[in-house]
Structures are given as structure tokens and as C-alpha cells.
Amino acid sequence: MSNDIPIKQWTAKRKASVVMGIVKGKTMVAEVVRQRDLTVSEVEGWIDEAQRNMENGLRARPKDIREQYESDLWETKGALGEAHLQINALKKVAPPARRGRELVRSLQVEMAQEGRKVSLAKLCRRLGFPRRSLCYRCKSAT
């Protein structure tokens, strides 16, 4: 491949050539990025994809592409399900505003005692509490 003509469409063969050059140590990622006007994430993505497919190719009974995608999809759905359960559990144990205010303030005090000074706004963001409900008390009509 000559460096004079810019490549507009990266075929699998061209990508494989670039990845093999990097793997064999003939070139570096930074050099390919600079010469071919690519991003580092693109080239690293090609390398990651090559590694995944290489593992499958070296198996005694390699999976076909459909099996690979179904396996990846199954793992992704499992991770999504776990995250959904965690979110629901956190919503159920989230304290109401009055108790939340006390919780956040006590966490802030404990962290300050450990030498880590954290703002109330940052703690609220991390815990998922609306800061307004913790900082401002409702003024009920008398």
C-alpha cells in the first residue's frame, strides 16, 4: 500500500494488514494513525476485534459468527439485567428526604474526619438524591 493515496474505505483485508503490521512490530499505532489519518480508537478497535476472532479461530471447535453474536448478546443481556436489579433495589431502599438529609450530612462528616472533604452537591450527585430536597426545607403554611 502506498502512502500517497488516501484510503476512503477500509476493507477487512486492509484492516488485517494494518493490524498484522502492528502485531509483528513493523509499525506502531501512532505511526499508522498519523500516516492514514485515523483515530487511535479506530485502530485499537481493529486490534481488539482481531484478538477476539483469533481466540475463536484457535479453538478445537470454533463458533460460527452467529454463535459468537448470540453469546455476546446473552452476556450483555445478563449484565443489563443485573444492573436493572441493582437500580430497583436502590430505589426501594432510598430514604425519604428527611432521612436522606441526615444520611448525606453524616456521610459528609465521616468523610471529613477521614481527611476527604467532599461538597454536599457532589455527595448528592453520587447518591442520586436531588440536592434541592436536601438543602431546602419545605415552608408549610401556619
PDB file of C-alpha atoms in Angstrom:
ATOM      1  CA  MET A   1       0.000   0.000   0.000  1.00  0.00           C
ATOM      2  CA  SER A   2       1.371   3.394  -0.909  1.00  0.00           C
ATOM      3  CA  ASN A   3       1.089   6.289   1.477  1.00  0.00           C
ATOM      4  CA  ASP A   4       0.301   8.776  -1.304  1.00  0.00           C
ATOM      5  CA  ILE A   5      -3.313   7.746  -1.960  1.00  0.00           C
ATOM      6  CA  PRO A   6      -5.720   8.208   0.972  1.00  0.00           C
ATOM      7  CA  ILE A   7      -7.886   5.175   1.661  1.00  0.00           C
ATOM      8  CA  LYS A   8     -11.562   6.051   1.850  1.00  0.00           C
ATOM      9  CA  GLN A   9     -12.925   2.569   2.512  1.00  0.00           C
ATOM     10  CA  TRP A  10     -11.219   0.218   4.921  1.00  0.00           C
ATOM     11  CA  THR A  11     -11.850  -3.370   3.863  1.00  0.00           C
ATOM     12  CA  ALA A  12     -11.245  -6.297   6.163  1.00  0.00           C
ATOM     13  CA  LYS A  13      -8.103  -7.161   4.196  1.00  0.00           C
ATOM     14  CA  ARG A  14      -6.659  -3.654   4.659  1.00  0.00           C
ATOM     15  CA  LYS A  15      -7.526  -3.626   8.350  1.00  0.00           C
ATOM     16  CA  ALA A  16      -5.910  -7.052   8.777  1.00  0.00           C
ATOM     17  CA  SER A  17      -2.773  -5.804   7.044  1.00  0.00           C
ATOM     18  CA  VAL A  18      -2.526  -2.837   9.415  1.00  0.00           C
ATOM     19  CA  VAL A  19      -3.166  -4.994  12.500  1.00  0.00           C
ATOM     20  CA  MET A  20      -0.610  -7.608  11.420  1.00  0.00           C
ATOM     21  CA  GLY A  21       1.991  -4.866  10.881  1.00  0.00           C
ATOM     22  CA  ILE A  22       1.379  -3.655  14.433  1.00  0.00           C
ATOM     23  CA  VAL A  23       1.372  -7.171  15.923  1.00  0.00           C
ATOM     24  CA  LYS A  24       4.608  -8.122  14.141  1.00  0.00           C
ATOM     25  CA  GLY A  25       6.245  -4.920  15.338  1.00  0.00           C
ATOM     26  CA  LYS A  26       6.782  -3.478  11.856  1.00  0.00           C
ATOM     27  CA  THR A  27       4.867  -0.322  12.737  1.00  0.00           C
ATOM     28  CA  MET A  28       3.358   1.444  15.726  1.00  0.00           C
ATOM     29  CA  VAL A  29      -0.247   2.518  16.338  1.00  0.00           C
ATOM     30  CA  ALA A  30       0.775   6.187  16.470  1.00  0.00           C
ATOM     31  CA  GLU A  31       2.547   5.882  13.136  1.00  0.00           C
ATOM     32  CA  VAL A  32      -0.467   4.259  11.434  1.00  0.00           C
ATOM     33  CA  VAL A  33      -2.782   6.896  12.905  1.00  0.00           C
ATOM     34  CA  ARG A  34      -0.584   9.707  11.620  1.00  0.00           C
ATOM     35  CA  GLN A  35       0.010   8.221   8.151  1.00  0.00           C
ATOM     36  CA  ARG A  36      -3.531   7.082   7.441  1.00  0.00           C
ATOM     37  CA  ASP A  37      -5.498   9.888   9.124  1.00  0.00           C
ATOM     38  CA  LEU A  38      -7.243   7.518  11.543  1.00  0.00           C
ATOM     39  CA  THR A  39      -8.044   7.763  15.229  1.00  0.00           C
ATOM     40  CA  VAL A  40      -6.301   5.732  17.894  1.00  0.00           C
ATOM     41  CA  SER A  41      -9.650   4.294  18.999  1.00  0.00           C
ATOM     42  CA  GLU A  42     -10.353   3.026  15.467  1.00  0.00           C
ATOM     43  CA  VAL A  43      -7.037   1.176  15.234  1.00  0.00           C
ATOM     44  CA  GLU A  44      -7.299  -0.177  18.779  1.00  0.00           C
ATOM     45  CA  GLY A  45     -10.835  -1.361  17.963  1.00  0.00           C
ATOM     46  CA  TRP A  46      -9.452  -3.296  14.995  1.00  0.00           C
ATOM     47  CA  ILE A  47      -6.795  -4.855  17.221  1.00  0.00           C
ATOM     48  CA  ASP A  48      -9.392  -5.834  19.864  1.00  0.00           C
ATOM     49  CA  GLU A  49     -11.659  -7.363  17.215  1.00  0.00           C
ATOM     50  CA  ALA A  50      -8.721  -9.308  15.746  1.00  0.00           C
ATOM     51  CA  GLN A  51      -7.834 -10.671  19.189  1.00  0.00           C
ATOM     52  CA  ARG A  52     -11.418 -11.804  19.824  1.00  0.00           C
ATOM     53  CA  ASN A  53     -11.621 -13.538  16.475  1.00  0.00           C
ATOM     54  CA  MET A  54      -8.159 -15.053  16.846  1.00  0.00           C
ATOM     55  CA  GLU A  55      -9.203 -16.778  20.068  1.00  0.00           C
ATOM     56  CA  ASN A  56     -12.227 -18.275  18.328  1.00  0.00           C
ATOM     57  CA  GLY A  57     -10.123 -19.375  15.346  1.00  0.00           C
ATOM     58  CA  LEU A  58      -7.720 -21.286  17.591  1.00  0.00           C
ATOM     59  CA  ARG A  59     -10.434 -23.297  19.339  1.00  0.00           C
ATOM     60  CA  ALA A  60     -10.815 -27.001  18.606  1.00  0.00           C
ATOM     61  CA  ARG A  61     -14.446 -26.348  17.636  1.00  0.00           C
ATOM     62  CA  PRO A  62     -14.685 -22.707  16.560  1.00  0.00           C
ATOM     63  CA  LYS A  63     -18.025 -20.937  16.842  1.00  0.00           C
ATOM     64  CA  ASP A  64     -19.591 -19.517  13.737  1.00  0.00           C
ATOM     65  CA  ILE A  65     -20.313 -15.787  13.629  1.00  0.00           C
ATOM     66  CA  ARG A  66     -23.962 -16.224  14.606  1.00  0.00           C
ATOM     67  CA  GLU A  67     -22.996 -18.223  17.697  1.00  0.00           C
ATOM     68  CA  GLN A  68     -20.452 -15.551  18.649  1.00  0.00           C
ATOM     69  CA  TYR A  69     -23.008 -12.763  18.377  1.00  0.00           C
ATOM     70  CA  GLU A  70     -25.628 -14.754  20.294  1.00  0.00           C
ATOM     71  CA  SER A  71     -23.091 -15.479  23.030  1.00  0.00           C
ATOM     72  CA  ASP A  72     -22.138 -11.787  23.248  1.00  0.00           C
ATOM     73  CA  LEU A  73     -25.808 -10.799  23.251  1.00  0.00           C
ATOM     74  CA  TRP A  74     -26.555 -13.276  26.056  1.00  0.00           C
ATOM     75  CA  GLU A  75     -23.723 -11.848  28.185  1.00  0.00           C
ATOM     76  CA  THR A  76     -24.862  -8.278  27.516  1.00  0.00           C
ATOM     77  CA  LYS A  77     -28.467  -9.093  28.440  1.00  0.00           C
ATOM     78  CA  GLY A  78     -27.249 -10.707  31.662  1.00  0.00           C
ATOM     79  CA  ALA A  79     -25.221  -7.634  32.600  1.00  0.00           C
ATOM     80  CA  LEU A  80     -28.155  -5.376  31.759  1.00  0.00           C
ATOM     81  CA  GLY A  81     -30.462  -7.497  33.912  1.00  0.00           C
ATOM     82  CA  GLU A  82     -28.074  -7.287  36.867  1.00  0.00           C
ATOM     83  CA  ALA A  83     -27.822  -3.504  36.518  1.00  0.00           C
ATOM     84  CA  HIS A  84     -31.618  -3.248  36.361  1.00  0.00           C
ATOM     85  CA  LEU A  85     -31.964  -5.285  39.562  1.00  0.00           C
ATOM     86  CA  GLN A  86     -29.414  -3.081  41.323  1.00  0.00           C
ATOM     87  CA  ILE A  87     -31.262   0.064  40.288  1.00  0.00           C
ATOM     88  CA  ASN A  88     -34.576  -1.316  41.528  1.00  0.00           C
ATOM     89  CA  ALA A  89     -33.010  -2.368  44.833  1.00  0.00           C
ATOM     90  CA  LEU A  90     -31.504   1.089  45.316  1.00  0.00           C
ATOM     91  CA  LYS A  91     -34.838   2.728  44.585  1.00  0.00           C
ATOM     92  CA  LYS A  92     -36.563   0.592  47.214  1.00  0.00           C
ATOM     93  CA  VAL A  93     -34.063   1.400  49.960  1.00  0.00           C
ATOM     94  CA  ALA A  94     -33.633   5.073  49.060  1.00  0.00           C
ATOM     95  CA  PRO A  95     -34.593   7.070  52.128  1.00  0.00           C
ATOM     96  CA  PRO A  96     -37.174   9.831  52.070  1.00  0.00           C
ATOM     97  CA  ALA A  97     -35.946  13.430  52.011  1.00  0.00           C
ATOM     98  CA  ARG A  98     -35.763  13.929  55.772  1.00  0.00           C
ATOM     99  CA  ARG A  99     -33.755  10.771  56.396  1.00  0.00           C
ATOM    100  CA  GLY A 100     -31.753  11.403  53.216  1.00  0.00           C
ATOM    101  CA  ARG A 101     -30.623  14.781  54.507  1.00  0.00           C
ATOM    102  CA  GLU A 102     -29.383  13.173  57.707  1.00  0.00           C
ATOM    103  CA  LEU A 103     -27.649  10.392  55.772  1.00  0.00           C
ATOM    104  CA  VAL A 104     -25.828  12.753  53.423  1.00  0.00           C
ATOM    105  CA  ARG A 105     -24.778  15.095  56.226  1.00  0.00           C
ATOM    106  CA  SER A 106     -23.475  12.180  58.326  1.00  0.00           C
ATOM    107  CA  LEU A 107     -21.528  10.822  55.338  1.00  0.00           C
ATOM    108  CA  GLN A 108     -20.065  14.263  54.767  1.00  0.00           C
ATOM    109  CA  VAL A 109     -18.955  14.476  58.419  1.00  0.00           C
ATOM    110  CA  GLU A 110     -17.453  10.961  58.371  1.00  0.00           C
ATOM    111  CA  MET A 111     -15.534  11.667  55.179  1.00  0.00           C
ATOM    112  CA  ALA A 112     -14.246  14.952  56.618  1.00  0.00           C
ATOM    113  CA  GLN A 113     -12.985  13.057  59.673  1.00  0.00           C
ATOM    114  CA  GLU A 114     -11.099  10.713  57.313  1.00  0.00           C
ATOM    115  CA  GLY A 115      -9.498  13.743  55.686  1.00  0.00           C
ATOM    116  CA  ARG A 116     -11.586  13.752  52.500  1.00  0.00           C
ATOM    117  CA  LYS A 117     -13.558  16.952  52.164  1.00  0.00           C
ATOM    118  CA  VAL A 118     -16.499  16.425  49.785  1.00  0.00           C
ATOM    119  CA  SER A 119     -19.136  19.004  48.934  1.00  0.00           C
ATOM    120  CA  LEU A 120     -22.785  18.360  49.641  1.00  0.00           C
ATOM    121  CA  ALA A 121     -23.604  18.775  45.949  1.00  0.00           C
ATOM    122  CA  LYS A 122     -21.091  16.088  44.943  1.00  0.00           C
ATOM    123  CA  LEU A 123     -22.388  13.653  47.572  1.00  0.00           C
ATOM    124  CA  CYS A 124     -25.959  14.213  46.415  1.00  0.00           C
ATOM    125  CA  ARG A 125     -24.937  13.535  42.809  1.00  0.00           C
ATOM    126  CA  ARG A 126     -23.138  10.321  43.772  1.00  0.00           C
ATOM    127  CA  LEU A 127     -26.034   9.050  45.882  1.00  0.00           C
ATOM    128  CA  GLY A 128     -28.699  10.097  43.417  1.00  0.00           C
ATOM    129  CA  PHE A 129     -30.505  12.475  45.752  1.00  0.00           C
ATOM    130  CA  PRO A 130     -31.839  15.756  44.419  1.00  0.00           C
ATOM    131  CA  ARG A 131     -29.808  18.409  46.199  1.00  0.00           C
ATOM    132  CA  ARG A 132     -32.786  20.732  46.383  1.00  0.00           C
ATOM    133  CA  SER A 133     -34.732  18.288  48.548  1.00  0.00           C
ATOM    134  CA  LEU A 134     -31.811  18.019  50.976  1.00  0.00           C
ATOM    135  CA  CYS A 135     -30.805  21.647  51.230  1.00  0.00           C
ATOM    136  CA  TYR A 136     -34.114  23.440  51.343  1.00  0.00           C
ATOM    137  CA  ARG A 137     -36.772  22.687  53.889  1.00  0.00           C
ATOM    138  CA  CYS A 138     -40.385  22.989  52.953  1.00  0.00           C
ATOM    139  CA  LYS A 139     -42.044  26.050  54.491  1.00  0.00           C
ATOM    140  CA  SER A 140     -45.538  24.946  55.349  1.00  0.00           C
ATOM    141  CA  ALA A 141     -48.296  27.479  55.899  1.00  0.00           C
ATOM    142  CA  THR A 142     -49.146  28.048  59.524  1.00  0.00           C
TER     143      THR A 142
END
